[in-house]
PDB file of C-alpha atoms in Angstrom:
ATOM      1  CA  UNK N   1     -13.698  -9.414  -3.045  1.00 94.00           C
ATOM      2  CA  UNK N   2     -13.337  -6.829  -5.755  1.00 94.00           C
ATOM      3  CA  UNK N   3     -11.850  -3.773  -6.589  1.00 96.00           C
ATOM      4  CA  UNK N   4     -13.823  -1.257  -7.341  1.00 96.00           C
ATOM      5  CA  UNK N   5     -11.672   1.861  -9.217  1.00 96.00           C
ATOM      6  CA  UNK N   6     -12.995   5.520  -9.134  1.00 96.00           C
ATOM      7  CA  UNK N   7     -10.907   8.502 -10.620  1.00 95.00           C
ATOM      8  CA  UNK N   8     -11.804  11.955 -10.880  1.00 96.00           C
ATOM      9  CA  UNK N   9      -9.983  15.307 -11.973  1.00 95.00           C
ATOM     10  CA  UNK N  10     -10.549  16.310  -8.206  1.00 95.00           C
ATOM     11  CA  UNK N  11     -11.472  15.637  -4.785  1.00 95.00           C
ATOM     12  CA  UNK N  12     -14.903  17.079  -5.129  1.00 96.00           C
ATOM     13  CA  UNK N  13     -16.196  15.116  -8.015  1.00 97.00           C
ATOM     14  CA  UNK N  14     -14.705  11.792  -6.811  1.00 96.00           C
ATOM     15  CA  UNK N  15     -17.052  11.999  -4.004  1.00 96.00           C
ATOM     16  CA  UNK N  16     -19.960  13.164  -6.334  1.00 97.00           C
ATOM     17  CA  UNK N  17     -18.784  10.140  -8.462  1.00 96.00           C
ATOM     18  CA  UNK N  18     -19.144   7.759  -5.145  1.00 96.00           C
ATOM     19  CA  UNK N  19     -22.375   9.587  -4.766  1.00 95.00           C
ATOM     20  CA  UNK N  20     -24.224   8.532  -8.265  1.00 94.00           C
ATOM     21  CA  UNK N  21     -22.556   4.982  -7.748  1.00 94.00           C
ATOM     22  CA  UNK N  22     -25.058   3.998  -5.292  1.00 93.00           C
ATOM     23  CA  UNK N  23     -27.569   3.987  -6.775  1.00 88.00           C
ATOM     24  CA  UNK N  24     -25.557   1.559  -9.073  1.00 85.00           C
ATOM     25  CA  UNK N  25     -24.907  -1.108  -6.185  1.00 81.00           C
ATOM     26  CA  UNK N  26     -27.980  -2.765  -6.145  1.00 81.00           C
ATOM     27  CA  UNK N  27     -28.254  -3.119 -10.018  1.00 88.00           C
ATOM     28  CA  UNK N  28     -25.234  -3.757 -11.275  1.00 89.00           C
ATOM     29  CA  UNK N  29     -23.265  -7.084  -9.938  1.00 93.00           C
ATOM     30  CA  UNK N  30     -20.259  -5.861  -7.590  1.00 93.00           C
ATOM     31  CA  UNK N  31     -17.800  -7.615 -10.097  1.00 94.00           C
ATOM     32  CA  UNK N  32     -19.424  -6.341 -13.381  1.00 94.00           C
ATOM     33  CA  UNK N  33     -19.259  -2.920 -11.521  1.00 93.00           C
ATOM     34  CA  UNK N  34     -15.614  -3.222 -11.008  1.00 94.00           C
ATOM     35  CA  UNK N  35     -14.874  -4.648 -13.931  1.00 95.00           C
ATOM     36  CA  UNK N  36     -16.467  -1.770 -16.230  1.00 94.00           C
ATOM     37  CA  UNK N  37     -14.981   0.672 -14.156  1.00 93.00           C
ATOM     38  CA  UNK N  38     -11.625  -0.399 -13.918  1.00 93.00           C
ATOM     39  CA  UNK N  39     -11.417  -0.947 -18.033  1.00 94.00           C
ATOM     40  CA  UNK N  40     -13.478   1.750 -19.412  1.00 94.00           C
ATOM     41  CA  UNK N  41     -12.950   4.913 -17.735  1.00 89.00           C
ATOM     42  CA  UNK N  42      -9.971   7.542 -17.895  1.00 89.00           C
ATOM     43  CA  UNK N  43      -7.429   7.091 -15.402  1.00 90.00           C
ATOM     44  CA  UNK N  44      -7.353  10.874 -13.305  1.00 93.00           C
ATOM     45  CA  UNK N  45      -5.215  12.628 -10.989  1.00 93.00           C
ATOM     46  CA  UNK N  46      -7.442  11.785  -7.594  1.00 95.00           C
ATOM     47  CA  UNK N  47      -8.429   8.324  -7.234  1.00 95.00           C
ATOM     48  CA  UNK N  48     -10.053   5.709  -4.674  1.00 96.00           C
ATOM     49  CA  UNK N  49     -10.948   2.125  -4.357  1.00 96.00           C
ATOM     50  CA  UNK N  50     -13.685   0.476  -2.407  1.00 96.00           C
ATOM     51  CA  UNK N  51     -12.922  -3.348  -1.886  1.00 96.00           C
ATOM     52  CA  UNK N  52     -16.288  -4.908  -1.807  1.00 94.00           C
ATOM     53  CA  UNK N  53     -17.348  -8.589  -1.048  1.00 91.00           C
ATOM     54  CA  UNK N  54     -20.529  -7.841  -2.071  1.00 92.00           C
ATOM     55  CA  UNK N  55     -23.227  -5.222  -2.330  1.00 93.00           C
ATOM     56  CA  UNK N  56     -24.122  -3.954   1.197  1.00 93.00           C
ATOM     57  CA  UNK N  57     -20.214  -3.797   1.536  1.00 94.00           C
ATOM     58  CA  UNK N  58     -20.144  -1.645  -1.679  1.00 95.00           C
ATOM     59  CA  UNK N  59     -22.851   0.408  -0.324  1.00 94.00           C
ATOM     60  CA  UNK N  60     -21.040   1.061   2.866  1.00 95.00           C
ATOM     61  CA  UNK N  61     -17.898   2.224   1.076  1.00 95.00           C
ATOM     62  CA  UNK N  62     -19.627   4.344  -1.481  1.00 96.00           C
ATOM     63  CA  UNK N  63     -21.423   5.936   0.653  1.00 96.00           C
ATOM     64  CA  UNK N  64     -18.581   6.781   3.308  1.00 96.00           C
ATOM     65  CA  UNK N  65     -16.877   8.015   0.198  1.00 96.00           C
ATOM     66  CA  UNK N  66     -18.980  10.586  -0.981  1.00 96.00           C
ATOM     67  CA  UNK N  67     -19.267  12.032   2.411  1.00 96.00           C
ATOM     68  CA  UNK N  68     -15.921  12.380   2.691  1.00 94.00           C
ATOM     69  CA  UNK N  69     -15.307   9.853   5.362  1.00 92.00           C
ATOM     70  CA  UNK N  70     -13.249   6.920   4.141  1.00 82.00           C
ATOM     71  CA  UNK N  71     -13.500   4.091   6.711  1.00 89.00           C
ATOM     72  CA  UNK N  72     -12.089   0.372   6.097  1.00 88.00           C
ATOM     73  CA  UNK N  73     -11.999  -0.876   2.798  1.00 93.00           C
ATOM     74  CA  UNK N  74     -11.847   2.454   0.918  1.00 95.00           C
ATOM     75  CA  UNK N  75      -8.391   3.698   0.107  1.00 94.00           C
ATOM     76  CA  UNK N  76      -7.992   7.321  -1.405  1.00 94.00           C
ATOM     77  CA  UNK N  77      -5.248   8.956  -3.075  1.00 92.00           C
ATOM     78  CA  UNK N  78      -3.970  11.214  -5.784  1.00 90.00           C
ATOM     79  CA  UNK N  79      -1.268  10.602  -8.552  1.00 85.00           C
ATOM     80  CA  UNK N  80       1.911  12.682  -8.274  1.00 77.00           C
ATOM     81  CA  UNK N  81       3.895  13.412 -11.070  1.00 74.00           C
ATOM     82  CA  UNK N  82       7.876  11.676 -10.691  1.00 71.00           C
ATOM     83  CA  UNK N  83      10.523  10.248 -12.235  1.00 71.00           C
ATOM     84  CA  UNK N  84      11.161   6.907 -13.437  1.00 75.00           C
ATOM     85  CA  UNK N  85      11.553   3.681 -11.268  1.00 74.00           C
ATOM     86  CA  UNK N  86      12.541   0.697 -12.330  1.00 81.00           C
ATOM     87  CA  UNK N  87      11.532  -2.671 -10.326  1.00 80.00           C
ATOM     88  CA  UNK N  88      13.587  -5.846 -10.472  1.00 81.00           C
TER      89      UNK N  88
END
């Protein structure tokens, strides 16, 4: 299973993100996918992850994400700004 990370300045272009990464699932190995994405692009305010076991499952979550739909697997979000915590 991996994580694949999508972030986007907002909630509109995360799902046009989602959208373009489609086409991307049946090229690209799931875990070379996830991998890029997690190390190589900026971290923005509205995020989402699609946990994938493999492509069809990537696929599924992708697409459900750009529609706007999140369904199992796919978790969305957005950063809010705080103050500090501190975790023992």
């Amino acid at each position: 299973v991996v994580p694949v990370v999508l972030s986007a300045a907002d909630e509109v272009a995360l799902r046009a993100q989602a959208g373009r990464l489609v086409s991307l699932a049946g090229d690209v190995p799931v875990a070379e996918l996830g991998h890029a994405l997690a190390t190589t692009r900026s971290v923005l305010e509205h995020r989402a992850v699609v946990v994938a076991g493999g492509e069809a499952e990537l696929r599924e979550g992708l697409l459900s994400l750009a529609a706007g739909e999140p369904q199992g697997g796919v978790v969305v979000g957005s950063a809010v700004s705080g103050g500090r915590a501190f975790l023992f």
